[in-house]
Amino acid sequence: MSQETIWDRLQRIDRRVIYWILFILLMVPFLRPLSLPVSIGPQSITFIEGLRKLKEGDVVVINISSGVSAWPECLPSLVAVSKVLIQQKAKMIFWTSFVDGHMTFEKIVEKVPGFKGLTYGVDYVHLGFYTGAEPAVAQLAKNIRAIFTTDYKGTPIDQLPIMKNVNSANDVKMVISSDTGDYCDYYIRQWRIPFGVPLAEIGIAMNFSAYQPHWQAGILFGVTAGARGGAELEKLIGEPGDATITMDSINTSHLLVIVAVILANLGYAATRRKK
């Protein structure tokens, strides 16, 4: 009987060992971020460049059409964008088409230290939840007060200094839409094309290819692709965050897959020669 080789033992390895190795590789970046290299796409570069063009006092609408379930993919980009908007001293108007959108807004405020130096109702506001899909987005472009009469706390918007002289898309300098579905399309058709308002998309990774042609055509000045896009924005502003950690975790787990494929093929070749 021939002596058992390492390749023979590897072929019989308990799958639980592989699962434990995978678990450890996934967890290490969350315990100690590795900040592995992330190449930056042109869509993220133009995104930040567009934000940097804002002047003090410019009004920016942040549409949250992504729920809590999309936090891993969309929240890091929203956090990074908010940091830049605060640096540019822009006025931020948040609203949401998701019933749990207020949770996303509050999480952004929690994660961005710069909000502590701002005054709610003066420098930023969350108007709350709206429904109605594209017709509502179209109405918001024409008359914001036709959709919102109060903010999400119940304060009449006419009592909020930030809303003074902000009535329609003509009074908004830029729109950032974070969504998991079609809302960016609505803002393209109802805000970008009729009113010429610059628009950027923060989306889940699967939406990236759909909005790539709009970016190439200049309709969108920036697009992010899930956690990867968030990591790119974090790198561009020099503040690694949750998306960078997520990408570290994905990269280390993929490294295990690559090593496993290589070892499997080497083992197969070795056992064939042995026979």
CSV table of C-alpha atoms in Angstrom, one decimal:
chain,number,residue,atom,x,y,z
A,1,MET,CA,0.0,0.0,0.0
A,2,SER,CA,1.4,3.4,-1.0
A,3,GLN,CA,2.1,6.0,1.6
A,4,GLU,CA,-0.6,8.7,2.0
A,5,THR,CA,0.4,12.1,0.7
A,6,ILE,CA,-0.6,15.6,1.8
A,7,TRP,CA,-2.8,15.8,-1.3
A,8,ASP,CA,-4.7,12.7,-0.2
A,9,ARG,CA,-5.3,14.2,3.3
A,10,LEU,CA,-6.5,17.6,1.8
A,11,GLN,CA,-9.1,15.8,-0.3
A,12,ARG,CA,-10.6,14.3,2.8
A,13,ILE,CA,-10.5,17.5,4.9
A,14,ASP,CA,-13.6,18.1,7.0
A,15,ARG,CA,-15.6,20.9,5.4
A,16,ARG,CA,-16.1,22.4,8.9
A,17,VAL,CA,-12.4,23.3,8.9
A,18,ILE,CA,-12.9,25.3,5.7
A,19,TYR,CA,-16.0,27.1,7.2
A,20,TRP,CA,-14.0,28.0,10.3
A,21,ILE,CA,-11.1,29.4,8.2
A,22,LEU,CA,-13.7,31.4,6.2
A,23,PHE,CA,-15.3,32.7,9.3
A,24,ILE,CA,-12.0,33.9,10.7
A,25,LEU,CA,-11.0,35.6,7.5
A,26,LEU,CA,-14.3,37.4,7.4
A,27,MET,CA,-14.1,38.5,11.0
A,28,VAL,CA,-10.4,39.7,11.1
A,29,PRO,CA,-11.1,43.0,9.2
A,30,PHE,CA,-14.0,43.9,11.5
A,31,LEU,CA,-11.7,43.4,14.5
A,32,ARG,CA,-8.6,45.0,12.9
A,33,PRO,CA,-9.2,46.8,9.6
A,34,LEU,CA,-6.6,46.0,7.0
A,35,SER,CA,-7.2,48.9,4.6
A,36,LEU,CA,-6.3,46.7,1.6
A,37,PRO,CA,-5.8,48.6,-1.7
A,38,VAL,CA,-9.0,49.5,-3.6
A,39,SER,CA,-8.8,50.8,-7.1
A,40,ILE,CA,-10.9,53.9,-7.7
A,41,GLY,CA,-13.3,54.1,-10.7
A,42,PRO,CA,-13.9,57.3,-12.6
A,43,GLN,CA,-17.5,57.3,-11.5
A,44,SER,CA,-16.5,57.8,-7.9
A,45,ILE,CA,-13.9,60.5,-8.9
A,46,THR,CA,-16.4,62.6,-10.8
A,47,PHE,CA,-18.9,62.1,-7.9
A,48,ILE,CA,-16.5,63.7,-5.4
A,49,GLU,CA,-15.4,66.4,-7.9
A,50,GLY,CA,-19.1,67.3,-8.4
A,51,LEU,CA,-19.6,67.7,-4.7
A,52,ARG,CA,-16.5,69.8,-4.4
A,53,LYS,CA,-18.0,72.3,-6.8
A,54,LEU,CA,-20.7,73.3,-4.3
A,55,LYS,CA,-20.5,76.7,-2.7
A,56,GLU,CA,-21.5,77.7,0.8
A,57,GLY,CA,-25.3,77.8,1.2
A,58,ASP,CA,-26.1,75.7,-1.8
A,59,VAL,CA,-29.1,73.5,-1.2
A,60,VAL,CA,-28.7,69.8,-1.8
A,61,VAL,CA,-31.6,67.2,-1.7
A,62,ILE,CA,-30.7,63.8,-0.4
A,63,ASN,CA,-33.4,61.3,-1.5
A,64,ILE,CA,-33.3,58.1,0.6
A,65,SER,CA,-35.0,55.4,-1.3
A,66,SER,CA,-33.0,52.6,0.3
A,67,GLY,CA,-34.1,50.9,3.6
A,68,VAL,CA,-32.3,49.5,6.6
A,69,SER,CA,-31.7,46.3,4.6
A,70,ALA,CA,-29.5,48.2,2.2
A,71,TRP,CA,-27.2,49.8,4.9
A,72,PRO,CA,-24.2,47.5,4.1
A,73,GLU,CA,-24.3,48.8,0.5
A,74,CYS,CA,-25.6,52.3,0.6
A,75,LEU,CA,-25.0,53.8,4.1
A,76,PRO,CA,-21.2,54.2,3.8
A,77,SER,CA,-21.7,56.2,0.6
A,78,LEU,CA,-24.3,58.4,2.3
A,79,VAL,CA,-22.0,59.0,5.2
A,80,ALA,CA,-19.1,59.9,3.0
A,81,VAL,CA,-21.2,62.2,0.9
A,82,SER,CA,-22.6,63.9,4.0
A,83,LYS,CA,-19.1,64.6,5.2
A,84,VAL,CA,-18.2,66.3,2.0
A,85,LEU,CA,-21.4,68.3,2.0
A,86,ILE,CA,-20.6,69.6,5.5
A,87,GLN,CA,-17.1,70.5,4.4
A,88,GLN,CA,-18.6,72.5,1.5
A,89,LYS,CA,-21.0,74.1,4.0
A,90,ALA,CA,-24.0,73.1,1.8
A,91,LYS,CA,-27.6,73.0,3.1
A,92,MET,CA,-28.9,69.5,3.3
A,93,ILE,CA,-32.6,68.5,2.8
A,94,PHE,CA,-33.3,64.9,3.4
A,95,TRP,CA,-36.5,63.1,2.5
A,96,THR,CA,-37.4,59.4,1.9
A,97,SER,CA,-39.7,57.1,0.0
A,98,PHE,CA,-39.1,54.3,2.5
A,99,VAL,CA,-41.1,54.0,5.7
A,100,ASP,CA,-37.9,53.2,7.6
A,101,GLY,CA,-35.9,56.0,5.9
A,102,HIS,CA,-35.9,58.1,9.1
A,103,MET,CA,-33.7,55.4,10.6
A,104,THR,CA,-31.2,55.8,7.8
A,105,PHE,CA,-31.2,59.6,8.3
A,106,GLU,CA,-30.6,59.2,12.0
A,107,LYS,CA,-27.8,56.7,11.4
A,108,ILE,CA,-26.1,59.2,9.0
A,109,VAL,CA,-26.3,61.9,11.7
A,110,GLU,CA,-24.9,59.5,14.3
A,111,LYS,CA,-22.0,58.4,12.1
A,112,VAL,CA,-21.0,61.9,10.8
A,113,PRO,CA,-19.4,63.9,13.6
A,114,GLY,CA,-19.8,67.1,11.6
A,115,PHE,CA,-23.5,67.2,12.3
A,116,LYS,CA,-22.8,68.1,15.9
A,117,GLY,CA,-21.6,71.5,14.8
A,118,LEU,CA,-24.7,72.1,12.7
A,119,THR,CA,-28.2,73.3,13.6
A,120,TYR,CA,-31.2,71.2,12.7
A,121,GLY,CA,-33.7,73.2,10.7
A,122,VAL,CA,-31.0,75.7,9.7
A,123,ASP,CA,-28.2,73.7,8.2
A,124,TYR,CA,-30.0,70.4,7.6
A,125,VAL,CA,-33.5,68.9,7.8
A,126,HIS,CA,-35.3,65.7,7.3
A,127,LEU,CA,-38.8,66.3,5.8
A,128,GLY,CA,-39.9,62.7,6.2
A,129,PHE,CA,-41.7,60.1,4.2
A,130,TYR,CA,-43.5,60.5,0.9
A,131,THR,CA,-45.3,58.0,-1.2
A,132,GLY,CA,-46.6,58.1,-4.8
A,133,ALA,CA,-43.5,57.0,-6.8
A,134,GLU,CA,-42.8,59.0,-9.9
A,135,PRO,CA,-45.9,61.3,-9.7
A,136,ALA,CA,-44.8,62.4,-6.2
A,137,VAL,CA,-41.2,63.0,-7.5
A,138,ALA,CA,-42.6,65.1,-10.3
A,139,GLN,CA,-44.8,67.1,-7.9
A,140,LEU,CA,-41.8,67.7,-5.6
A,141,ALA,CA,-39.9,69.2,-8.5
A,142,LYS,CA,-42.8,71.7,-9.0
A,143,ASN,CA,-43.9,72.4,-5.5
A,144,ILE,CA,-42.2,70.8,-2.4
A,145,ARG,CA,-45.0,72.1,-0.2
A,146,ALA,CA,-47.6,70.2,-2.1
A,147,ILE,CA,-46.0,67.0,-0.7
A,148,PHE,CA,-44.5,68.2,2.6
A,149,THR,CA,-46.1,70.6,5.0
A,150,THR,CA,-44.1,69.5,8.0
A,151,ASP,CA,-40.7,67.9,8.7
A,152,TYR,CA,-40.6,64.3,10.2
A,153,LYS,CA,-40.9,65.7,13.7
A,154,GLY,CA,-44.1,67.6,12.8
A,155,THR,CA,-42.7,71.1,12.6
A,156,PRO,CA,-44.3,73.2,9.9
A,157,ILE,CA,-41.7,73.6,7.2
A,158,ASP,CA,-42.4,77.3,6.9
A,159,GLN,CA,-41.0,77.6,10.5
A,160,LEU,CA,-37.7,76.0,9.3
A,161,PRO,CA,-35.1,78.6,8.2
A,162,ILE,CA,-33.5,76.2,5.8
A,163,MET,CA,-36.8,76.0,3.8
A,164,LYS,CA,-37.1,79.7,3.3
A,165,ASN,CA,-37.0,80.4,-0.5
A,166,VAL,CA,-36.9,76.6,-1.2
A,167,ASN,CA,-40.0,75.7,-3.1
A,168,SER,CA,-39.1,73.7,-6.1
A,169,ALA,CA,-36.3,72.1,-8.2
A,170,ASN,CA,-35.4,75.6,-9.3
A,171,ASP,CA,-34.2,76.3,-5.8
A,172,VAL,CA,-32.1,73.1,-5.5
A,173,LYS,CA,-28.5,73.0,-6.5
A,174,MET,CA,-28.1,69.2,-6.6
A,175,VAL,CA,-29.8,65.9,-5.9
A,176,ILE,CA,-28.2,62.8,-4.4
A,177,SER,CA,-30.5,59.7,-4.7
A,178,SER,CA,-29.8,56.6,-2.7
A,179,ASP,CA,-32.0,53.8,-3.9
A,180,THR,CA,-32.4,50.1,-4.5
A,181,GLY,CA,-34.8,50.4,-7.4
A,182,ASP,CA,-36.2,52.9,-9.8
A,183,TYR,CA,-36.1,56.2,-8.0
A,184,CYS,CA,-33.0,57.5,-9.7
A,185,ASP,CA,-34.9,57.0,-13.0
A,186,TYR,CA,-37.7,59.2,-11.6
A,187,TYR,CA,-35.3,61.9,-10.6
A,188,ILE,CA,-33.6,61.7,-14.1
A,189,ARG,CA,-37.0,62.2,-15.8
A,190,GLN,CA,-38.6,64.7,-13.4
A,191,TRP,CA,-35.6,66.7,-12.1
A,192,ARG,CA,-32.5,66.3,-14.2
A,193,ILE,CA,-33.9,66.6,-17.7
A,194,PRO,CA,-36.7,69.2,-17.2
A,195,PHE,CA,-34.9,71.4,-14.6
A,196,GLY,CA,-31.2,70.6,-15.3
A,197,VAL,CA,-30.5,69.8,-11.6
A,198,PRO,CA,-27.2,67.9,-11.3
A,199,LEU,CA,-27.9,64.3,-10.1
A,200,ALA,CA,-25.8,61.5,-8.7
A,201,GLU,CA,-26.7,57.9,-7.8
A,202,ILE,CA,-25.9,55.9,-4.7
A,203,GLY,CA,-27.1,52.4,-5.4
A,204,ILE,CA,-26.7,48.7,-4.6
A,205,ALA,CA,-24.1,46.9,-6.7
A,206,MET,CA,-26.6,45.3,-9.0
A,207,ASN,CA,-27.9,48.7,-10.2
A,208,PHE,CA,-24.5,49.9,-11.2
A,209,SER,CA,-24.6,48.6,-14.8
A,210,ALA,CA,-28.0,50.1,-15.4
A,211,TYR,CA,-26.8,53.6,-14.5
A,212,GLN,CA,-23.4,53.4,-16.2
A,213,PRO,CA,-24.9,54.7,-19.6
A,214,HIS,CA,-26.4,57.6,-17.8
A,215,TRP,CA,-23.0,58.5,-16.3
A,216,GLN,CA,-21.3,58.1,-19.6
A,217,ALA,CA,-23.9,60.4,-21.2
A,218,GLY,CA,-23.3,63.1,-18.5
A,219,ILE,CA,-26.8,62.8,-17.1
A,220,LEU,CA,-25.4,61.6,-13.8
A,221,PHE,CA,-22.2,63.2,-12.5
A,222,GLY,CA,-21.5,60.2,-10.3
A,223,VAL,CA,-22.5,56.6,-9.5
A,224,THR,CA,-21.4,54.2,-6.8
A,225,ALA,CA,-21.7,50.5,-6.8
A,226,GLY,CA,-22.7,49.1,-3.4
A,227,ALA,CA,-20.0,48.7,-0.7
A,228,ARG,CA,-17.3,48.8,-3.3
A,229,GLY,CA,-18.4,52.3,-4.3
A,230,GLY,CA,-18.6,53.4,-0.7
A,231,ALA,CA,-15.0,52.2,-0.1
A,232,GLU,CA,-13.9,54.2,-3.1
A,233,LEU,CA,-15.5,57.4,-1.8
A,234,GLU,CA,-14.0,56.8,1.7
A,235,LYS,CA,-10.6,56.5,0.1
A,236,LEU,CA,-11.1,59.6,-2.0
A,237,ILE,CA,-12.0,61.7,1.1
A,238,GLY,CA,-9.2,60.1,3.2
A,239,GLU,CA,-11.6,58.6,5.8
A,240,PRO,CA,-11.8,54.8,5.8
A,241,GLY,CA,-15.0,53.5,7.2
A,242,ASP,CA,-17.5,50.7,7.2
A,243,ALA,CA,-17.3,50.1,3.4
A,244,THR,CA,-13.5,49.7,3.6
A,245,ILE,CA,-13.9,47.1,6.3
A,246,THR,CA,-16.5,45.3,4.2
A,247,MET,CA,-14.2,45.2,1.2
A,248,ASP,CA,-11.4,43.9,3.4
A,249,SER,CA,-13.6,41.1,4.5
A,250,ILE,CA,-14.7,40.3,0.9
A,251,ASN,CA,-11.1,40.3,-0.3
A,252,THR,CA,-9.8,38.0,2.4
A,253,SER,CA,-12.6,35.5,1.8
A,254,HIS,CA,-12.0,35.6,-1.9
A,255,LEU,CA,-8.3,34.9,-1.2
A,256,LEU,CA,-9.4,31.7,0.5
A,257,VAL,CA,-11.4,30.7,-2.5
A,258,ILE,CA,-8.4,31.4,-4.8
A,259,VAL,CA,-6.0,29.4,-2.6
A,260,ALA,CA,-8.6,26.5,-2.4
A,261,VAL,CA,-9.0,26.4,-6.2
A,262,ILE,CA,-5.2,26.3,-6.7
A,263,LEU,CA,-4.7,23.6,-4.1
A,264,ALA,CA,-7.5,21.5,-5.5
A,265,ASN,CA,-6.0,21.6,-9.0
A,266,LEU,CA,-2.5,20.8,-7.7
A,267,GLY,CA,-3.9,17.9,-5.7
A,268,TYR,CA,-5.8,16.6,-8.7
A,269,ALA,CA,-2.7,16.7,-10.9
A,270,ALA,CA,-0.6,15.1,-8.2
A,271,THR,CA,-3.0,12.2,-7.7
A,272,ARG,CA,-3.3,11.6,-11.4
A,273,ARG,CA,0.5,11.3,-11.7
A,274,LYS,CA,0.5,8.9,-8.8
A,275,LYS,CA,-1.9,6.6,-10.5
